Coordinates of C-alpha atoms in Angstrom, one line a residue:
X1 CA -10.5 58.2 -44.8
X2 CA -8.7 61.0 -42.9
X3 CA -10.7 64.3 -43.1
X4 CA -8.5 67.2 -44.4
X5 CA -9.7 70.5 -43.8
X6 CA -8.6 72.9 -46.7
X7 CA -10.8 75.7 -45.6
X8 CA -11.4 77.2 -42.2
X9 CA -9.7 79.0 -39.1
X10 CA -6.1 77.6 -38.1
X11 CA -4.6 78.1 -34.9
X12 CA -1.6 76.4 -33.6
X13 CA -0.7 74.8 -29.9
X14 CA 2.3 75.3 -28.1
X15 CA 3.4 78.1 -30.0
X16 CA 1.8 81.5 -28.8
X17 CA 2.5 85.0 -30.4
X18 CA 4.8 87.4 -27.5
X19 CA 2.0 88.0 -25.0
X20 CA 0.7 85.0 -24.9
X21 CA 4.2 83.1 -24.4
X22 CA 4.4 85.8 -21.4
X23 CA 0.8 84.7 -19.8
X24 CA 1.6 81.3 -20.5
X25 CA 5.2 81.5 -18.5
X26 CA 3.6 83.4 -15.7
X27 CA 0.7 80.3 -15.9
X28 CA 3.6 77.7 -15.1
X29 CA 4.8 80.1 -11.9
X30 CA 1.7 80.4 -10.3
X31 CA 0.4 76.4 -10.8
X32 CA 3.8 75.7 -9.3
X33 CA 3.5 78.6 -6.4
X34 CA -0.3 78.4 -5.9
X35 CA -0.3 76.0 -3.5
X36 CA 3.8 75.6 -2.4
X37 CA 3.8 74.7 1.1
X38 CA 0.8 72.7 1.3
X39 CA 1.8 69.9 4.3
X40 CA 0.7 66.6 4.7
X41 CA -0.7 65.3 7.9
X42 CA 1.9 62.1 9.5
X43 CA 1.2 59.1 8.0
X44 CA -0.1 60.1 4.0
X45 CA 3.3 59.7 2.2
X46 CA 6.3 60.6 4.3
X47 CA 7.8 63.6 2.3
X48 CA 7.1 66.9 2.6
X49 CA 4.4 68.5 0.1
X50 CA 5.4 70.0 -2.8
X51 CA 2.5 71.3 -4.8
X52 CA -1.1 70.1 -5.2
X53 CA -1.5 69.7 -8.6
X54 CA -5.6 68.8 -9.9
X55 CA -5.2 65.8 -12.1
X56 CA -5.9 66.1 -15.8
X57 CA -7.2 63.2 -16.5
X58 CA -10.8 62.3 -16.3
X59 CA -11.6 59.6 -12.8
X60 CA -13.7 57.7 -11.0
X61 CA -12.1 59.0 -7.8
X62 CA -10.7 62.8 -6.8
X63 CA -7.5 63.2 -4.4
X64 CA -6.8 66.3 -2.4
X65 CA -3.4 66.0 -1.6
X66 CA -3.3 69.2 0.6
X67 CA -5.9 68.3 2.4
X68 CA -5.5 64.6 2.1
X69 CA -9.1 63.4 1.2
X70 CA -10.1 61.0 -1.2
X71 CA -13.6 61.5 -2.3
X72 CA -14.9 58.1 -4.1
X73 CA -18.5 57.8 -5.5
X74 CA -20.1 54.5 -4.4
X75 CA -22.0 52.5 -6.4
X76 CA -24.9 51.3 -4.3
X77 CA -27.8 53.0 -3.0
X78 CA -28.4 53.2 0.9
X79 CA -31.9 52.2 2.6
X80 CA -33.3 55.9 1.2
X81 CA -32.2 55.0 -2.2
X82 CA -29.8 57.7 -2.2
X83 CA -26.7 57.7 -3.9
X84 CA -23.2 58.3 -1.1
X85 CA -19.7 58.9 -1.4
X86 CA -17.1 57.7 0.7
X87 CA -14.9 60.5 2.4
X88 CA -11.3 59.0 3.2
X89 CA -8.1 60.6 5.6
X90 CA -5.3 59.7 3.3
X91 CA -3.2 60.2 6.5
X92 CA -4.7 57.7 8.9
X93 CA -2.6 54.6 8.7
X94 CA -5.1 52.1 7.6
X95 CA -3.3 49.4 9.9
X96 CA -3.5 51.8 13.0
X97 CA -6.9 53.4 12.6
X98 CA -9.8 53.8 10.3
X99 CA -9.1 56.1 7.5
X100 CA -13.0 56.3 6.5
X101 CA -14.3 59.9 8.0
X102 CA -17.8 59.6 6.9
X103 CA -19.8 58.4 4.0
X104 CA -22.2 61.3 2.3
X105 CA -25.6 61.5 1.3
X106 CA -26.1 63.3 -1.4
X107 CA -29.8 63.3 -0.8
X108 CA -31.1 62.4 -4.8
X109 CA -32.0 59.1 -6.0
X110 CA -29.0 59.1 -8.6
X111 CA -25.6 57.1 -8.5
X112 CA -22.4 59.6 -8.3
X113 CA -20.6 58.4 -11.3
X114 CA -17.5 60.2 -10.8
X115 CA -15.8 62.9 -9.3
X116 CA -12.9 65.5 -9.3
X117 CA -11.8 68.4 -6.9
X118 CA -10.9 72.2 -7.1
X119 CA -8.3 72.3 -4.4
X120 CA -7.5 75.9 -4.4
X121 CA -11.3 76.3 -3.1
X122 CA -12.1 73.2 -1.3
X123 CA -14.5 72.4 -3.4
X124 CA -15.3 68.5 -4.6
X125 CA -17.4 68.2 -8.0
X126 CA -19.6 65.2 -8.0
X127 CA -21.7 63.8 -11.0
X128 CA -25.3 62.5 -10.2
X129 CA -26.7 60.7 -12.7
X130 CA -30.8 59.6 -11.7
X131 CA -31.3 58.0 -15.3
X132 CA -34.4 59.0 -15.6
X133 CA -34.1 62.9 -16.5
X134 CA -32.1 65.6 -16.5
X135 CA -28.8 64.9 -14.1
X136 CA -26.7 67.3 -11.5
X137 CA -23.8 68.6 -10.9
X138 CA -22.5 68.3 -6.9
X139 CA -20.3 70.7 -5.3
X140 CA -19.4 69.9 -1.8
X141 CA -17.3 72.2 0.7
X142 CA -14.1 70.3 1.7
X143 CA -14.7 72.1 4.8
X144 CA -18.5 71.2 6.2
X145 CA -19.3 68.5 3.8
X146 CA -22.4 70.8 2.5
X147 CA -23.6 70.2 -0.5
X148 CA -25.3 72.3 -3.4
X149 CA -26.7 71.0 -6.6
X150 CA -26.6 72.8 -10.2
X151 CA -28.7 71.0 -13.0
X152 CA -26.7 69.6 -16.2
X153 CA -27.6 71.5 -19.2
X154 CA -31.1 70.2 -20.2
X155 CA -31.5 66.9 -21.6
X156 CA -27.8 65.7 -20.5
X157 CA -27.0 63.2 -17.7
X158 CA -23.5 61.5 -16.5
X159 CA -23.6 58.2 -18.0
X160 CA -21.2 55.1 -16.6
X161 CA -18.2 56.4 -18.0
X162 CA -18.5 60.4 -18.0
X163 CA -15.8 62.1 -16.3
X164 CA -15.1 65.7 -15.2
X165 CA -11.6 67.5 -14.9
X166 CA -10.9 70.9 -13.6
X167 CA -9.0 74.1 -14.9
X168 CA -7.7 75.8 -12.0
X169 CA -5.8 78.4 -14.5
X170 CA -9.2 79.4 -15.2
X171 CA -11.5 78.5 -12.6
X172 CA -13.7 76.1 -14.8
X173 CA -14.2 72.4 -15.2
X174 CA -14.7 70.7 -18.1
X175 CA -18.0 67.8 -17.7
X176 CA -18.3 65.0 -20.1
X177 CA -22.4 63.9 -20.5
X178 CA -24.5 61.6 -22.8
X179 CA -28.4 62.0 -23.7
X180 CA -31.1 61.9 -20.5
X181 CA -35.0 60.5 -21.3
X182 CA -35.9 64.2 -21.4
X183 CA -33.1 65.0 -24.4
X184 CA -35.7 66.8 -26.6
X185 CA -32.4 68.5 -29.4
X186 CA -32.7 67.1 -32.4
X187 CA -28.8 66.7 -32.3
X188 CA -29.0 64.4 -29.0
X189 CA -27.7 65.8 -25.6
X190 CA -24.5 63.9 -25.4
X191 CA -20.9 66.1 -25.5
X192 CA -19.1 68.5 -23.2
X193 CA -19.3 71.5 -21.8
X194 CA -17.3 74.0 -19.4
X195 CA -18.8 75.2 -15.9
X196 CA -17.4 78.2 -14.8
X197 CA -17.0 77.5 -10.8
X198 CA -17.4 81.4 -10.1
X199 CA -20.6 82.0 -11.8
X200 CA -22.0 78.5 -10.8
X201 CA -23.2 78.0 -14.2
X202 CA -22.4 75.8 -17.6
X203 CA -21.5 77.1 -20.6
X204 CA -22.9 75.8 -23.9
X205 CA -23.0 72.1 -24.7
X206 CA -20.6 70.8 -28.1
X207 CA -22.1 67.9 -29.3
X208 CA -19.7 64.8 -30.0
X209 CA -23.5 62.6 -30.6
X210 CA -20.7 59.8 -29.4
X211 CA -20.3 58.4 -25.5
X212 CA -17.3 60.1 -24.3
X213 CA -14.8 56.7 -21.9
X214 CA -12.1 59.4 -21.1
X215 CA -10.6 62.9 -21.3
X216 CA -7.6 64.7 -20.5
X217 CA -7.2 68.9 -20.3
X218 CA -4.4 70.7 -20.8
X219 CA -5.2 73.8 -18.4
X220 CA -3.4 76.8 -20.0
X221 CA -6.1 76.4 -23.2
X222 CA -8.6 74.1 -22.9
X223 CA -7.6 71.5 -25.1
X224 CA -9.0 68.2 -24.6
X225 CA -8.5 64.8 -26.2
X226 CA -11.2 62.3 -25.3
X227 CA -11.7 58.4 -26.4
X228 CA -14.9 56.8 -27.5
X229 CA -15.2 53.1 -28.4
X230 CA -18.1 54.4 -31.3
X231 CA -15.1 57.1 -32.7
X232 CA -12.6 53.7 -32.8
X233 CA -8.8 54.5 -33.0
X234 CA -9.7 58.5 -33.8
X235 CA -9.5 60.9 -31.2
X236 CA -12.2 63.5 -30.1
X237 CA -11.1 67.0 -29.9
X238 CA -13.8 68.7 -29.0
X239 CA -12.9 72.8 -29.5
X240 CA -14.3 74.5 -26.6
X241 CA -13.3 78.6 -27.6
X242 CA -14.2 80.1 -30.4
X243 CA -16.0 78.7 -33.1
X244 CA -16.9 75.6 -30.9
X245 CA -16.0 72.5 -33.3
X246 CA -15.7 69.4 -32.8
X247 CA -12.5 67.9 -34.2
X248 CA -10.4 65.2 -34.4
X249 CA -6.6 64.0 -33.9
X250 CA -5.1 60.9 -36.1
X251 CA -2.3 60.1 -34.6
X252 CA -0.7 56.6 -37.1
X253 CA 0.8 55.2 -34.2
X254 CA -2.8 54.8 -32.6
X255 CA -4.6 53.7 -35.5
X256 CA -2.0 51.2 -36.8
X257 CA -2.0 50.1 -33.4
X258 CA -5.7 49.9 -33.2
X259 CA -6.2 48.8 -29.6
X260 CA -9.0 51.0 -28.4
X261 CA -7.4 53.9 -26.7
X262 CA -9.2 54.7 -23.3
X263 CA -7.7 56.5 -21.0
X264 CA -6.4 60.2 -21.1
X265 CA -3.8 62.2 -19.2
X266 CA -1.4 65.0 -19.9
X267 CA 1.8 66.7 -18.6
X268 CA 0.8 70.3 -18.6
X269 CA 4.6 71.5 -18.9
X270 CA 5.4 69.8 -22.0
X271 CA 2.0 69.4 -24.1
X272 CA 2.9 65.3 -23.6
X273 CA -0.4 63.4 -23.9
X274 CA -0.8 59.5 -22.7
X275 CA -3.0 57.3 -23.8
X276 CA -4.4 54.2 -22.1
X277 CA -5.7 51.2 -24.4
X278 CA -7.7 49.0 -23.5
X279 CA -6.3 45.9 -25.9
X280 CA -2.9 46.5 -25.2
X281 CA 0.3 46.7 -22.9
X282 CA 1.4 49.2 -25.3
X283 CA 0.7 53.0 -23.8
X284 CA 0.2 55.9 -26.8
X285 CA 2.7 58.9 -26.2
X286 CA 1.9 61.6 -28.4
X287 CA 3.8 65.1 -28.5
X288 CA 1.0 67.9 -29.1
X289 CA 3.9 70.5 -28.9
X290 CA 3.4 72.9 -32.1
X291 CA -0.3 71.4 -32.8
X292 CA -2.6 73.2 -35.5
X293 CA -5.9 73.3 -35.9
X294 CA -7.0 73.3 -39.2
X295 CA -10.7 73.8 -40.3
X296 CA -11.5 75.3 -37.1
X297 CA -15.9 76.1 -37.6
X298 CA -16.0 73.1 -40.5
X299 CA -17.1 69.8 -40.5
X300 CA -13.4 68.7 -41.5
X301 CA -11.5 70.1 -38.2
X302 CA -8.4 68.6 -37.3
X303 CA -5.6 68.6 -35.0
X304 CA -2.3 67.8 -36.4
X305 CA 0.7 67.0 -34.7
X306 CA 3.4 69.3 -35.4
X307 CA 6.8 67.9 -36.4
X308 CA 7.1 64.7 -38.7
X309 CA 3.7 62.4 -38.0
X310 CA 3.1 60.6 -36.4
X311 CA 4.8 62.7 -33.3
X312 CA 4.3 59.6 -31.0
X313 CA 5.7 56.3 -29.9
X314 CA 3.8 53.3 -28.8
X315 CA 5.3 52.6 -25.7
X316 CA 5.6 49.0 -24.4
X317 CA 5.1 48.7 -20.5
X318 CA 6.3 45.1 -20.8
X319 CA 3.5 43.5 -18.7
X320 CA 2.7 40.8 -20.8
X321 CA -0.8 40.8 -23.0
X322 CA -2.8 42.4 -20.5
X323 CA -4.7 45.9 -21.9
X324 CA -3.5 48.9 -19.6
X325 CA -5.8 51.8 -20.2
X326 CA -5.8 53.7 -16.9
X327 CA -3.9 56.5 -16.7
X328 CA -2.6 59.6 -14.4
X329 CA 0.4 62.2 -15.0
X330 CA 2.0 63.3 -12.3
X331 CA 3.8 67.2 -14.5
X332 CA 5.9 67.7 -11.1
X333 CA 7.6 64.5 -11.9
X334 CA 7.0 63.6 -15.6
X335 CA 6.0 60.5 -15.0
X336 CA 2.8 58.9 -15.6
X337 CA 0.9 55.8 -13.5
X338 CA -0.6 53.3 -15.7
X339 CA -3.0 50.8 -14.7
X340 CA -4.8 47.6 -16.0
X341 CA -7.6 46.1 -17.3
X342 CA -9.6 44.5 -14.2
X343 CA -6.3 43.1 -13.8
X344 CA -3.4 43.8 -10.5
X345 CA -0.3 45.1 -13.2
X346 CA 0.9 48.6 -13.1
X347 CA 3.8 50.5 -14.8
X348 CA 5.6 53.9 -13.9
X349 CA 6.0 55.9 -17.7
X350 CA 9.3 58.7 -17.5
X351 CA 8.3 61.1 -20.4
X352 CA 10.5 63.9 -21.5
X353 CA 11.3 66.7 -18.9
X354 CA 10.7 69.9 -21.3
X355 CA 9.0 70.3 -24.7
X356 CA 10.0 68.4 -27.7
X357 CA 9.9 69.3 -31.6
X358 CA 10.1 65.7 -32.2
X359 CA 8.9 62.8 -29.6
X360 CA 11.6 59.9 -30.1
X361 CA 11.2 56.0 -28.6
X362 CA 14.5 57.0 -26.7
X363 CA 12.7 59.5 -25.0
X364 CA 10.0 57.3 -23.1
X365 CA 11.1 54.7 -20.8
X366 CA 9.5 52.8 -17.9
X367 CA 9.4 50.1 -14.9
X368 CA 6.3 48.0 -14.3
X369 CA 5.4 45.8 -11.5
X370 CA 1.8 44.2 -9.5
X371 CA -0.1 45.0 -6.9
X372 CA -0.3 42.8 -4.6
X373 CA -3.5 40.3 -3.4
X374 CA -5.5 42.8 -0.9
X375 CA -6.2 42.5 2.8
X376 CA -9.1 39.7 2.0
X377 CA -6.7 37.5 0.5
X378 CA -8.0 37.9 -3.1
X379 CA -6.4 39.1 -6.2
X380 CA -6.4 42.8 -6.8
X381 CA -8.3 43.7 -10.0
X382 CA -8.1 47.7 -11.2
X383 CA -11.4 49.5 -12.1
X384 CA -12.3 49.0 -15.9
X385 CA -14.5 51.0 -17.9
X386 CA -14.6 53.8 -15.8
X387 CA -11.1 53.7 -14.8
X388 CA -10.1 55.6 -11.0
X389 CA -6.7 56.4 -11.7
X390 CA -5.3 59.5 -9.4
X391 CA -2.0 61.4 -8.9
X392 CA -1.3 63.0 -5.3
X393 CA 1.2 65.5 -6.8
X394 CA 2.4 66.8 -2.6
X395 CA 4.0 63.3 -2.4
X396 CA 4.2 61.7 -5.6
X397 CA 1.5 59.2 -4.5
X398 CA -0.2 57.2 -7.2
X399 CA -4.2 56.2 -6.1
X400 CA -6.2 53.3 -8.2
X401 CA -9.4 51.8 -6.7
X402 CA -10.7 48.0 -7.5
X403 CA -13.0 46.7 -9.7
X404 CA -15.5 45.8 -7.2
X405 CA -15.0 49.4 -5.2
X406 CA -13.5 47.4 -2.2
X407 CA -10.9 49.5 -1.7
X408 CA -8.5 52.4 -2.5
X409 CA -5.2 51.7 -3.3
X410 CA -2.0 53.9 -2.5
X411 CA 1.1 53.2 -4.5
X412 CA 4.5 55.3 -3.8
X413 CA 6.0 56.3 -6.9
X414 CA 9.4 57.1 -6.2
X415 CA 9.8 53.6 -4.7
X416 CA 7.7 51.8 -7.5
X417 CA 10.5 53.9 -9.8
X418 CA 13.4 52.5 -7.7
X419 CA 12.3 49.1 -6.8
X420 CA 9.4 47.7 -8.8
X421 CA 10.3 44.4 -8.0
X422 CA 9.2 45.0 -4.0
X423 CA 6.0 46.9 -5.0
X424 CA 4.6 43.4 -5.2
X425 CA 5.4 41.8 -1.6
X426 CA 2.8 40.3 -0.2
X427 CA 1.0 41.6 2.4
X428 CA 1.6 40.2 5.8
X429 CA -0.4 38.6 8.0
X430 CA -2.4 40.5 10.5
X431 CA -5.3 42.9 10.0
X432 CA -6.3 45.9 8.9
X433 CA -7.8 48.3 12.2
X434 CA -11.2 48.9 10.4
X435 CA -12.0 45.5 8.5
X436 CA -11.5 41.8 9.8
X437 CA -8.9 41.0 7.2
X438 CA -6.4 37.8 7.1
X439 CA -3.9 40.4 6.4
X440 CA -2.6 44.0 7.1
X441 CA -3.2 47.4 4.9
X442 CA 0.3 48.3 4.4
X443 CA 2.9 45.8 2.9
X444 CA 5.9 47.8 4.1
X445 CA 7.0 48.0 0.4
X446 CA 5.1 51.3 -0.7
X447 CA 1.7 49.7 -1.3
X448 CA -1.1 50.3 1.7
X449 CA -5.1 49.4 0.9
X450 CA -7.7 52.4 2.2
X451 CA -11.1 49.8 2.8
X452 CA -14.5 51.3 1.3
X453 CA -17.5 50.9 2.7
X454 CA -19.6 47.7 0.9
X455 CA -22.8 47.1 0.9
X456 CA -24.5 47.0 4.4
X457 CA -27.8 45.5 6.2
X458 CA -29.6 48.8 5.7
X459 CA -28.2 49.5 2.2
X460 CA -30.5 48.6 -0.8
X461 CA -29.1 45.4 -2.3
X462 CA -29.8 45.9 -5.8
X463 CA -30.2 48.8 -8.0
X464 CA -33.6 50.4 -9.4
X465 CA -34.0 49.1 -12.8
X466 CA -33.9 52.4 -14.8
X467 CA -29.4 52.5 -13.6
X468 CA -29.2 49.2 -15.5
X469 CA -31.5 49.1 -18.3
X470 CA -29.8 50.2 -22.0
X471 CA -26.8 52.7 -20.3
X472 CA -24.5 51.7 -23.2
X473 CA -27.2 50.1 -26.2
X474 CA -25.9 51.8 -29.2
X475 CA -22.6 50.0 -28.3
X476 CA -21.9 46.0 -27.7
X477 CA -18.2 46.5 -27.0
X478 CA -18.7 49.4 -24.8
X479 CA -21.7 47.4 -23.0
X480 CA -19.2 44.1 -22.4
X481 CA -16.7 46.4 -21.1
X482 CA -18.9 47.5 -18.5
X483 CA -19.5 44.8 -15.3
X484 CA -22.3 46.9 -13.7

């Protein structure tokens, strides 16, 4: 049954009174202005930077495109049982030279569970989850690699699949968390909450009392949709201003397609949301353009679409059966990467280039192709469940890491948009310069592999019990979903 709020506070998206349309305008100018100019070292993408845009979509792995670092949390422990993140030069050829600059400590006994970057400050956010208690938020300096920690609000902890996204319009970053041992609230510990990056601190935790997979934020006011696999085909909105409320968005399209919606991106510019699922080749597009709140501070909050529901397509991406719930939107372009389940397929979505009343089928359109076997010979498989799915906005770069963290994967855009066919030639024979591979990084056709580091002699082989034991027990699908 679809709660209906009768009573309660509305408030409407996408249409704001004068002064707000004005500050919303002058929001546009500066995200495209604040960082015009940024230039990209030789060898990460070819074109000239345009603007480095954070992504909005929750992800394993953060991209700075002005600074061209990729940032990707490990998932083993080295010999001090500390948890490490890779540091990558997106400009080093990885067929000339070794695009690995160093690999960090982080100096707790915690796995980084994901990770997303302020680029405006040179500042990296990394989740540290120890499993055992209370976890922590990292914030290293693009510029030293130093590191200082800020505890999660007590009794939360990044679980496998929390994600964190930042704000740059207003200098916060919104953290996805589920319940720690030492959740004492009566409610559970497991929801969202904004830190402010200036102040250093959180602000108050709203409970979903449901595992969060995915979010995505639309910047200019904090709306967030997220996906759980215990909330099914209905969509978390989780009001962050004021009266905090947690709400919900049912779409038709999603539930009559019921195929577990995962991940979560948005085009900032239009109030376009995509949504990955997990079941299906089909990609959710849903037009949040003139959305209302309705019930705002009751237990029946909605979000309705504005327009004639559902105001949404189902979008096929044509790549057969396989479920393709990674997502990134790149609002320079309008386009949106979307990437498989543990599988190599991948498709380039065109959405509409300025705000709709009415989202039509007409209006979405798209070109999918493969990734190609990587450098070891073996078939590329995407990170599932959590998904690393990146945008490099300065040149229209598309990042997805593998399943098994092997390696980082750069995809050009504009050519997977004009020849999707060749995004899939094989990679030649040769080597990579940093990893004794039967064939090169780079196949020449807009696809090079970045190699991770993988588990070494002084590394610890296996994880301590307490990272493996009951992460997702409230949940079987969740739990199959999850390999590690």
């Amino acid at each position: 049954m679809v709660p209906m709020a009768t009573s309660g506070i509305k408030r409407t998206i996408g249409e704001p009174n004068i002064t707000s349309r004005a500050l919303g305008a002058l929001c546009l100018v500066v995200l495209a202005l604040m960082w015009a100019g940024c230039n990209g070292s030789s060898g990460g993408g070819g074109a000239p930077a345009v603007s480095a845009v954070p992504a909005t979509n929750s992800s394993v792995i953060a991209i700075d495109c002005k600074r061209q670092r990729a940032y990707v949390p490990l998932d083993f422990l080295n010999e001090n049982l500390h948890g490490q993140v890779a540091v990558l030069d997106l400009s080093v050829d990885p067929d000339k030279g070794d695009p690995l600059v160093t690999v960090i400590d982080i100096g707790l006994v915690a796995l980084p569970r994901a990770a997303a970057v302020d680029i405006k400050s040179g500042t990296v956010l990394v989740l540290a989850d120890n499993a055992v208690t209370t976890g922590t938020l990292l914030l290293i300096n693009e510029a030293d690699l130093s590191i200082s920690q800020v505890s999660f609000p007590t009794g939360s902890r990044p679980g496998p699949t929390s994600g964190v996204v930042v704000n740059p319009d207003n200098n916060t970053a919104l953290i996805s968390m589920n319940d720690a041992p030492d959740c004492s609230n009566s409610a559970g510990c497991t929801g969202e909450a904004l830190f402010d990056l200036g102040t250093g601190t959180f602000g108050p935790l709203l409970i979903t009392s449901v595992d969060v997979n995915a979010f995505g934020l639309l910047p200019k006011t904090d709306l967030t949709i997220s996906t759980s696999d215990l909330a099914a085909f209905l969509l978390l909105v989780p009001h962050l201003g004021d009266p905090p409320t947690l709400c919900l968005l049912v779409d038709q399209n999603v539930v009559n397609l019921d195929a577990d919606p995962d991940g979560v991106g948005v085009d900032p510019t239009t109030d376009i949301w995509v949504v990955g699922n997990f079941e299906s080749p089909q990609v959710s597009v849903i037009n949040l353009n003139r959305s209302t709140f309705n019930g705002l501070g009751t237990d029946a909050c909605s979000l309705d679409e504005g327009g004639t529901q559902p105001n949404s397509v189902n979008h096929d991406t044509q790549v057969g059966s396989i479920g393709m719930p990674g997502v990134g939107v790149n609002p320079l372009t309008h386009k949106a990467l979307i990437t498989a389940d543990s599988s190599n397929e991948i498709a380039l979505l065109s959405l509409p280039t300025g705000k709709v009343k009415q989202l039509k089928d007409s209006q979405v359109k798209s070109v999918h192709s493969s990734i190609p076997s990587d450098p070891l010979g073996l078939p590329f498989q995407a990170a599932e469940f959590p998904y690393g799915t990146d945008i490099d906005t300065c040149h229209n770069l598309g990042y997805v890491i593998d399943d098994f963290r092997t390696f980082v994967v750069q995809i050009n855009l504009a050519k997977l948009q004009k020849n999707p066919q060749t995004i899939a030639t094989a990679l030649p024979a040769g080597s990579c310069a940093s990893l004794a591979t039967t064939s090169s990084c780079d196949n020449g056709h807009g696809v090079k592999f970045f190699p991770l580091p993988t588990v070494s002699g002084g590394a610890a082989t296996s994880l301590p019990p307490q990272f493996t034991a009951g992460s997702k027990a409230g949940s079987a699908k969740a739990a199959a979903k999850i390999r590690r």
